Coordinates of N, CA, C and O and ligand atoms in Angstrom, one line a residue:
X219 N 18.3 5.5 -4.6 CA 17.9 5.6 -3.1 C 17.9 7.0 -2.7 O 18.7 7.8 -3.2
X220 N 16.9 7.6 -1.7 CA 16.8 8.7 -1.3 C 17.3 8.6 0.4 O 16.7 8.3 1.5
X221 N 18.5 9.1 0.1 CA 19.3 9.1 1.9 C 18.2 9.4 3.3 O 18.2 8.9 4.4
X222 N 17.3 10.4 2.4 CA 16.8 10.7 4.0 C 15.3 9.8 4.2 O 14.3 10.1 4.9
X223 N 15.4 8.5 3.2 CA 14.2 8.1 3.5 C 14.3 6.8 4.4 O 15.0 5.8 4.4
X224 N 13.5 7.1 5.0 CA 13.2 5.4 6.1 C 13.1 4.1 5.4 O 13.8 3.1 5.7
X225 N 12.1 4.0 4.4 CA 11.7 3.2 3.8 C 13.4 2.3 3.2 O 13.8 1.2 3.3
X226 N 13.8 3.5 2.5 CA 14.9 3.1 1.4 C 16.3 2.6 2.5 O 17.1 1.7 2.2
X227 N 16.3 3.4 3.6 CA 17.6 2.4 4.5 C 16.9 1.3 4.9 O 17.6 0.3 5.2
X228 N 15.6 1.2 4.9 CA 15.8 0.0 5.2 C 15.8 -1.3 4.5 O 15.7 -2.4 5.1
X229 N 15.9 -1.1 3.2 CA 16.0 -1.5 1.7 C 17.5 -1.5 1.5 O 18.1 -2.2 0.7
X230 N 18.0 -0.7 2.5 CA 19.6 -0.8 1.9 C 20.3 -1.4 3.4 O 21.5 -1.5 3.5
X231 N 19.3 -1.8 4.5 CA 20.0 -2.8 5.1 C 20.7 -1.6 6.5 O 21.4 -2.1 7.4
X232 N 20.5 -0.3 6.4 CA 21.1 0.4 7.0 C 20.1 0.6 8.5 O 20.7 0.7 9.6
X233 N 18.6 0.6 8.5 CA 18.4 0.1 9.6 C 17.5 -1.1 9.5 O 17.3 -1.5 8.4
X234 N 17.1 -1.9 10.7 CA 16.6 -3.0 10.4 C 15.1 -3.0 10.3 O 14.4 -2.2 10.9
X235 N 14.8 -3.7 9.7 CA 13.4 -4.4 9.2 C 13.2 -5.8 9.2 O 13.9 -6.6 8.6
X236 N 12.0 -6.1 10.0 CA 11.6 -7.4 10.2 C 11.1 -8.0 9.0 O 9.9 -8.3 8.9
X237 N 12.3 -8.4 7.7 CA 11.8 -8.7 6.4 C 10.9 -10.1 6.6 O 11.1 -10.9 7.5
X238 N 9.7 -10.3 5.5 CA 9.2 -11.5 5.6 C 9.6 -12.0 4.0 O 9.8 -13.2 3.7
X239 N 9.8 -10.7 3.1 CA 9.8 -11.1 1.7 C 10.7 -10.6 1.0 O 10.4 -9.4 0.9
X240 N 11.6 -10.9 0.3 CA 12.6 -9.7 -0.6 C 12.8 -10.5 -2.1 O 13.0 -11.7 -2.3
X241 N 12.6 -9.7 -2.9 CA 13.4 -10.1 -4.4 C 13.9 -9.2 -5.3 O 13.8 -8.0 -4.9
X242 N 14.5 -9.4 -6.5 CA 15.4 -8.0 -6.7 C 14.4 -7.0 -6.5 O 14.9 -6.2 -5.6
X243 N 13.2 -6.6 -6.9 CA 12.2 -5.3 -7.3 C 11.4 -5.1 -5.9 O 11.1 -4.0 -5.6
X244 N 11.0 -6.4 -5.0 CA 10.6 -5.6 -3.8 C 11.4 -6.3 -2.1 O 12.3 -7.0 -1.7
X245 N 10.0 -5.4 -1.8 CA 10.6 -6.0 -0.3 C 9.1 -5.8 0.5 O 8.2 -5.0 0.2
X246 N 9.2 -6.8 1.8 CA 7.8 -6.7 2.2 C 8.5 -7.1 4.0 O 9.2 -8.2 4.1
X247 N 8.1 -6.0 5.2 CA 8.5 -6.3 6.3 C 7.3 -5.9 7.1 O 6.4 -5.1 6.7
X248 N 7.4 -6.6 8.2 CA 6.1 -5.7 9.2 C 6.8 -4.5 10.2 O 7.7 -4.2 10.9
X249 N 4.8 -4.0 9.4 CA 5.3 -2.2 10.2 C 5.2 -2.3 11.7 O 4.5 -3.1 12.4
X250 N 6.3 -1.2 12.1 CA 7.0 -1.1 13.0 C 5.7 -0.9 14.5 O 5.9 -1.4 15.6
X251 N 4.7 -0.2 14.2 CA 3.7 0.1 14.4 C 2.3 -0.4 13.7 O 1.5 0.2 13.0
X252 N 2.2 -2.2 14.4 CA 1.1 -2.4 13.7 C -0.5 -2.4 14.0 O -0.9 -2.6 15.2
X253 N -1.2 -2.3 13.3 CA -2.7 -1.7 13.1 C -3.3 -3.4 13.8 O -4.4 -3.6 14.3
X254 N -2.3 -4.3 13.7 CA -3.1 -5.9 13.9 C -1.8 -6.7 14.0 O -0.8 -6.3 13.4
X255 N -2.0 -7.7 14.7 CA -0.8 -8.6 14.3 C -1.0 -9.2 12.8 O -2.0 -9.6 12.2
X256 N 0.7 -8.8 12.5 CA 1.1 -9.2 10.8 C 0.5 -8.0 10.4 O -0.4 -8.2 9.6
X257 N 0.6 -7.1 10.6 CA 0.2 -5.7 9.6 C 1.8 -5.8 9.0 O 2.9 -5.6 9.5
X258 N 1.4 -6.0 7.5 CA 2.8 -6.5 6.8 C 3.0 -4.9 5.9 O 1.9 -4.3 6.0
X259 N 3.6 -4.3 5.2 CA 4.0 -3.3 4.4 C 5.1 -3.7 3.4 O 6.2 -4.1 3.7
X260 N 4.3 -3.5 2.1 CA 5.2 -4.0 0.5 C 5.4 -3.2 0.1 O 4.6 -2.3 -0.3
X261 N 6.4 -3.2 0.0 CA 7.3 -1.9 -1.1 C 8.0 -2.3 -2.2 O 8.5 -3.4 -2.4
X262 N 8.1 -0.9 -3.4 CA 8.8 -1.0 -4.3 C 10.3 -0.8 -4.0 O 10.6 0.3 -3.5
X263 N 11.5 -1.9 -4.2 CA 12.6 -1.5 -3.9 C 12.9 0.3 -4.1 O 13.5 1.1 -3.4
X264 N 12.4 0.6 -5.0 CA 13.6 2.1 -5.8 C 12.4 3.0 -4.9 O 11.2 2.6 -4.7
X265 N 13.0 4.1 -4.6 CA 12.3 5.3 -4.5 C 11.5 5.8 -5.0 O 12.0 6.6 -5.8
X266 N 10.1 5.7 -5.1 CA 8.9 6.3 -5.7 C 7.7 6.5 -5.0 O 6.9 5.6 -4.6
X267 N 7.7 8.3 -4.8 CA 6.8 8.1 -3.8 C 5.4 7.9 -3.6 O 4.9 7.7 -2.6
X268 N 4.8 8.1 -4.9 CA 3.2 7.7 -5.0 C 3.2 6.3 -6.2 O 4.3 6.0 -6.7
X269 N 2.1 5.9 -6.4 CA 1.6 4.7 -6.6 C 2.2 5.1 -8.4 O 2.9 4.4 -9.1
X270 N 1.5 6.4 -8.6 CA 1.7 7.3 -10.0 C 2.9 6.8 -10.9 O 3.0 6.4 -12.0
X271 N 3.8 7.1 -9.6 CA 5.3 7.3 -10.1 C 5.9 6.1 -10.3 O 7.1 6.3 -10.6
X272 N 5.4 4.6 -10.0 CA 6.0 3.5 -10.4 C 5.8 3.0 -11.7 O 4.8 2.7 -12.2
X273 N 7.3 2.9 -12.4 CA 7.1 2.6 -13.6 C 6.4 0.8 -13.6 O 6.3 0.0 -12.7
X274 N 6.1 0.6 -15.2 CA 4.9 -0.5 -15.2 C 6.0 -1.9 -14.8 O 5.5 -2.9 -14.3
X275 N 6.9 -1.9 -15.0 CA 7.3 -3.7 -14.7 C 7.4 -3.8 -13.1 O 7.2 -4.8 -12.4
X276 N 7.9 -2.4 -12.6 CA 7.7 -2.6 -11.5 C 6.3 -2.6 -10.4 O 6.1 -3.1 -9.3
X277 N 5.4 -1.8 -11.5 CA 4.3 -2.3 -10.7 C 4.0 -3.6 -10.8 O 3.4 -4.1 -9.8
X278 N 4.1 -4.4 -11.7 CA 4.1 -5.9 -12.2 C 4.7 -6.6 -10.6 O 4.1 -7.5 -10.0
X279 N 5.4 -6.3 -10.3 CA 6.3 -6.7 -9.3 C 5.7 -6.8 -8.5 O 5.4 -7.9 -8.0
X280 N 5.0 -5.5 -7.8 CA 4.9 -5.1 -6.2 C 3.3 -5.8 -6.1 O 2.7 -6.2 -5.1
X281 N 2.8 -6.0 -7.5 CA 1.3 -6.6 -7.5 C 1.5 -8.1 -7.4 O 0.9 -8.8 -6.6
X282 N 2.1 -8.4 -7.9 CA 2.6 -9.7 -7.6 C 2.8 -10.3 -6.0 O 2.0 -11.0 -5.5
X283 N 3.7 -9.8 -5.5 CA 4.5 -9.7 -4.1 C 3.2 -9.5 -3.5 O 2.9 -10.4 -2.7
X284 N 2.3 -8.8 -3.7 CA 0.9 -8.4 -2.7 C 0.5 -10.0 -2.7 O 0.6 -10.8 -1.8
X285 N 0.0 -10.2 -4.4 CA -0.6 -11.9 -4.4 C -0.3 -12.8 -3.8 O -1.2 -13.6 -3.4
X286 N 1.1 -13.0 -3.4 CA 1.5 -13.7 -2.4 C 1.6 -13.6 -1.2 O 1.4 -14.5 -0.3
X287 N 1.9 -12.5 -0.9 CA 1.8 -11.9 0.5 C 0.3 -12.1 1.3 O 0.2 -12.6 2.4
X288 N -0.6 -11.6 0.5 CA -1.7 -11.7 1.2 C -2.5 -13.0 1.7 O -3.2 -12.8 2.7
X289 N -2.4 -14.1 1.2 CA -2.8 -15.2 1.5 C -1.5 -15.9 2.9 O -1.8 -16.3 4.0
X290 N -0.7 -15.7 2.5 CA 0.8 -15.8 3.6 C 0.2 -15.1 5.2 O -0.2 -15.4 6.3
X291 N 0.4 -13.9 4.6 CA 0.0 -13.0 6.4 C -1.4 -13.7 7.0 O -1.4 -14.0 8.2
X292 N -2.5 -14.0 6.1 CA -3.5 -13.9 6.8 C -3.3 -15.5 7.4 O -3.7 -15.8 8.6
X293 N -2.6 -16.5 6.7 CA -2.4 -17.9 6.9 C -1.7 -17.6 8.7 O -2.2 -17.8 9.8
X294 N -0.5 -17.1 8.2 CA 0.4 -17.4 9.4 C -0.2 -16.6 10.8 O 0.3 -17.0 11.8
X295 N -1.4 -15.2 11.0 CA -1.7 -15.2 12.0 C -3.4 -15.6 11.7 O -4.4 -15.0 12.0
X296 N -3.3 -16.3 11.4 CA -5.1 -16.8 11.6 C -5.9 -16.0 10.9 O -6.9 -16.8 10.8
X297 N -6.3 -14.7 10.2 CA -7.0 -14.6 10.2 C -7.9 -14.6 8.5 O -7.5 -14.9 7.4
X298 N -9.5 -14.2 9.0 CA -10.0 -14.8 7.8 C -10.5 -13.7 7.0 O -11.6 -13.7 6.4
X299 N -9.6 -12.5 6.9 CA -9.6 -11.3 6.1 C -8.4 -10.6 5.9 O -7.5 -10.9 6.7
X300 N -8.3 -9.7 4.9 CA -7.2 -8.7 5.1 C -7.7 -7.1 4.4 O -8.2 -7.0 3.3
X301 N -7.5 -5.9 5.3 CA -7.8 -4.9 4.2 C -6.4 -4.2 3.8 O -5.6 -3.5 4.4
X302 N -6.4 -4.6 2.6 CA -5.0 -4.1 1.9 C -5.3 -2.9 1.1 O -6.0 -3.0 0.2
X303 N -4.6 -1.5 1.4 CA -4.7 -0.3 0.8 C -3.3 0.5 0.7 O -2.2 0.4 1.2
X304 N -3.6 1.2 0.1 CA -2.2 2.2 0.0 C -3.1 3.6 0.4 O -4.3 3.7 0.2
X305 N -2.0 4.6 1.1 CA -2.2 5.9 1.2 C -1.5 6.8 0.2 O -0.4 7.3 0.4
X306 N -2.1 7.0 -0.9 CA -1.3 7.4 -2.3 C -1.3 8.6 -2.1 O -2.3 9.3 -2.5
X307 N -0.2 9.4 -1.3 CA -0.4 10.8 -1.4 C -0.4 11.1 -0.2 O -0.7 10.3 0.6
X308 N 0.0 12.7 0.1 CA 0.0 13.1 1.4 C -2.0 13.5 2.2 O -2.3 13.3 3.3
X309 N -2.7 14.0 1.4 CA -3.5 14.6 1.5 C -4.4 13.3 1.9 O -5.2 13.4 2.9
X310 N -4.2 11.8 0.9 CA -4.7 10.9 1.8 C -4.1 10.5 2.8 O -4.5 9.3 2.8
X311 N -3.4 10.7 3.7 CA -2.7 10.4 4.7 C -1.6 10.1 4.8 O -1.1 10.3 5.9
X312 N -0.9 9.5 3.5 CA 0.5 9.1 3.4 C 1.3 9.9 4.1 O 1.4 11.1 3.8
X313 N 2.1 9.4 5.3 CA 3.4 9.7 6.0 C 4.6 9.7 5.7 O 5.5 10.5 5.9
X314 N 4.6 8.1 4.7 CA 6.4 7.9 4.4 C 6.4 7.8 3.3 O 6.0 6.7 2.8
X315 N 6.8 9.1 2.5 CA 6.9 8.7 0.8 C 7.3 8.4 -0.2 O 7.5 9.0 -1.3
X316 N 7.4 6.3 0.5 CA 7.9 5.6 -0.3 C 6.9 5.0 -0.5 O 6.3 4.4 0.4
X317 N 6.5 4.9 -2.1 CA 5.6 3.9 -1.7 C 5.3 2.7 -1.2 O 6.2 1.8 -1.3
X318 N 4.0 2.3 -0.5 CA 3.8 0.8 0.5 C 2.6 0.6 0.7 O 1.8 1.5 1.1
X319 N 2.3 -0.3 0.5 CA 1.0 -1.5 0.5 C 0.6 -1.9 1.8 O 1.2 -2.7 2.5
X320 N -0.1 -1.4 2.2 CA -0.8 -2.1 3.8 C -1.2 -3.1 3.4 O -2.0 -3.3 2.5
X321 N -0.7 -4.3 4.5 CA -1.7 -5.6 4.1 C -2.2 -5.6 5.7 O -1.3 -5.7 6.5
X322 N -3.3 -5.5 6.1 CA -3.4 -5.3 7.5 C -4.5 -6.6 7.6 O -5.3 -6.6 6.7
X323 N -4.3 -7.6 8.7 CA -4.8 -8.6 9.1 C -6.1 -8.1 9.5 O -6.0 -7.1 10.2
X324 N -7.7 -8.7 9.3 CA -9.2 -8.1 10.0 C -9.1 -9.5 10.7 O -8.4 -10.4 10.2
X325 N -9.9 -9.7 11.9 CA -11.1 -10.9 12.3 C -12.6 -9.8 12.4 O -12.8 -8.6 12.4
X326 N -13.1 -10.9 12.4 CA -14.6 -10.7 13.3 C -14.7 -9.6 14.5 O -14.2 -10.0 15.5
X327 N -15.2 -8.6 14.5 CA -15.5 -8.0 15.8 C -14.2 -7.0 16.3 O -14.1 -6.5 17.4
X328 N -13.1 -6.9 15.3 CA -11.8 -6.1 15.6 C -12.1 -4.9 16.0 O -11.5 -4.3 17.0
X329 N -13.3 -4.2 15.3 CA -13.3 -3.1 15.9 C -13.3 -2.2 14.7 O -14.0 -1.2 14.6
X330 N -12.3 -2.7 13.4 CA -11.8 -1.7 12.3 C -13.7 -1.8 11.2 O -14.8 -2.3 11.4
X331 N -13.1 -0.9 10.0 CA -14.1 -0.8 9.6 C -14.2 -1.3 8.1 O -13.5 -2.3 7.8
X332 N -15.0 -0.8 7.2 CA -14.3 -0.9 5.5 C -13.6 0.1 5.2 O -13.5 0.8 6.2
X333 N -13.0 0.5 4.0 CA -12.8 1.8 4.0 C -13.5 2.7 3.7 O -13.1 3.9 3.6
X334 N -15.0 2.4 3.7 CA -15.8 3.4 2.9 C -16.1 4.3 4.7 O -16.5 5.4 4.6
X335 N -15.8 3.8 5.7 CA -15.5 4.3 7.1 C -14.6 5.9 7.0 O -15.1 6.9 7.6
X336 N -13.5 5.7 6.4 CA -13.0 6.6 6.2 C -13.6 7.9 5.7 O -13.1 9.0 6.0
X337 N -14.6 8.0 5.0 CA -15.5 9.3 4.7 C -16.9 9.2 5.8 O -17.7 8.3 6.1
X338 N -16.6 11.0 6.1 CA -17.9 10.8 6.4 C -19.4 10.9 5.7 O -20.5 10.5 6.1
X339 N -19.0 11.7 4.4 CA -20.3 11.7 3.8 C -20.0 11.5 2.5 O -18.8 11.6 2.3
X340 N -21.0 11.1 1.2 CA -20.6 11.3 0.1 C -20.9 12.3 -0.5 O -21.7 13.0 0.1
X341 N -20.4 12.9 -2.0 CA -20.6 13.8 -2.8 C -22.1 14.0 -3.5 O -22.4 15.1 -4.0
X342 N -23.2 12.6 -3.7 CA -24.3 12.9 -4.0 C -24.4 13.1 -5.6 O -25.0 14.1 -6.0
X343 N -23.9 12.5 -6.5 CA -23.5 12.9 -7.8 C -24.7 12.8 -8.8 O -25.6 12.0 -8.6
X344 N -24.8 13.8 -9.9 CA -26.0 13.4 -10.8 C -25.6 12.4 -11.8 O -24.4 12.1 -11.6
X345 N -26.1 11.9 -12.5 CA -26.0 11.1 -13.4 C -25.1 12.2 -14.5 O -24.0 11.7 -15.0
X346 N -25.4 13.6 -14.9 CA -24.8 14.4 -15.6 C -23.1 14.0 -15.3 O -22.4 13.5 -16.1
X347 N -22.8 14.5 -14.0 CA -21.8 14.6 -13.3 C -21.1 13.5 -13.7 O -20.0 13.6 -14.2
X348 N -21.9 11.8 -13.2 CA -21.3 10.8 -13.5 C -20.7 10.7 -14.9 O -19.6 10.3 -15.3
X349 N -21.5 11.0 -15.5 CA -21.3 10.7 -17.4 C -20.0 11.4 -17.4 O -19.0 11.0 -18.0
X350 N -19.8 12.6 -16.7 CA -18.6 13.5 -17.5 C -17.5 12.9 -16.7 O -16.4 13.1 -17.2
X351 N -17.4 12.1 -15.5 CA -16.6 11.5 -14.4 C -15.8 10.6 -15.7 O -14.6 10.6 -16.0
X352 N -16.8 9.9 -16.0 CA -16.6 8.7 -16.4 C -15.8 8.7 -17.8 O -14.9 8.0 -18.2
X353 N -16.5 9.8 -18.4 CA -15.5 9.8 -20.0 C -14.1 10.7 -19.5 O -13.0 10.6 -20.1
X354 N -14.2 11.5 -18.5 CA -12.8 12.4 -18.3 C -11.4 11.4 -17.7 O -10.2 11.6 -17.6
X355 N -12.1 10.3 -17.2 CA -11.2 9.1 -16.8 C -11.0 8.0 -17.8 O -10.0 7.4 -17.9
X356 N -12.0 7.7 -18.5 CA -11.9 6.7 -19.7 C -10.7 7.7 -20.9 O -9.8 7.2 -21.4
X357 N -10.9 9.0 -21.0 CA -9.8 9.1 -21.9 C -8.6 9.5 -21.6 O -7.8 10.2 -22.3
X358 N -8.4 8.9 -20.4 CA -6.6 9.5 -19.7 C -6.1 8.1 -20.0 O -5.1 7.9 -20.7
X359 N -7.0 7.1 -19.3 CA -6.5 5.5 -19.6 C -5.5 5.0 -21.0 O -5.2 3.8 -21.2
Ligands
LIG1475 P1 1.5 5.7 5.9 O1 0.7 6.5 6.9 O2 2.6 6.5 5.3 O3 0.6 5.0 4.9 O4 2.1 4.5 6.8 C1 3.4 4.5 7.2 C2 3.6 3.2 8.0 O5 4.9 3.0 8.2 C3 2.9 3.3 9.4 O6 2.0 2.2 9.5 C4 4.1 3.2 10.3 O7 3.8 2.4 11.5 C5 5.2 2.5 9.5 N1 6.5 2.8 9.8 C6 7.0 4.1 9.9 N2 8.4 4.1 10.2 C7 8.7 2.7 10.2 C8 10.0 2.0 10.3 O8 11.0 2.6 10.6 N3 9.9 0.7 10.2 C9 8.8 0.0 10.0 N4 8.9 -1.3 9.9 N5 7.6 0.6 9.8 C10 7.6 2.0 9.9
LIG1476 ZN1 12.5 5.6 -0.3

């Protein structure tokens, strides 16, 4: 546990969270500040602050907990979408770094967008460019 993190007291029960989901490896409560009704947030119990740094059973876990979770949130407020993302990182936006799963409820006409909303333009890549994209990521895997 990291004392000064929000995420993790509230994993240790020290402040409250409106849990919907817990088992030993995660936990899933709605954010305090939500984007929609049922904007739910899944976390890894242990302290890890990017997506990077979760080791593999536990990612097993929190992908799990999503699979269930997602079908649940959208059931219990109506709706007939969800955009689920993470902010991996401070530079994409991440605030609290623990990691956490937005499962945020869409309808029709909300107003929000895809994520591809989030950029304003793209990079314009050559085919060159793609090929070297593609093998400098195929041999890290
Ligand atoms: P981030 O920008 O780091 O991806 O998102 C952090 C999210 O955590 C925000 O949506 C914010 O509303 C939520 N949040 C921050 N502090 C608390 C808290 O103390 N309790 C709960 N339930 N959510 C929080
Ligand atoms: Zn934490």
């Amino acid at each position: 546990m990291d004392e000064d993190c929000i995420f993790c007291q509230i994993v240790a029960g020290e402040i409250p969270g409106r849990t919907v989901y817990e088992d030993d490896d995660v936990l899933a409560f709605l954010d305090a500040n939500p984007l929609a009704e049922g904007h739910t947030l899944v976390i890894p119990k242990e302290h890890h602050e990017r997506l990077n740094d979760v080791p593999a059973d536990k990612a097993e876990s929190l992908y799990s907990t999503l699979h269930e979770i997602v079908p649940a949130v959208e059931d219990a407020v109506d709706a007939p979408a969800t955009t689920v993302a993470f902010n991996n990182g401070e530079a994409a936006g991440q605030e609290v770094p623990h990691v956490h799963g937005h499962v945020v409820p869409r309808f029709e006409g909300d107003g929000g967008g895809p994520i591809h909303g989030i950029f304003g333009s793209r990079p314009g890549l050559s085919d060159e460019e793609l090929d070297e994209i593609e093998a400098a990521i195929d041999e890290r895997v």
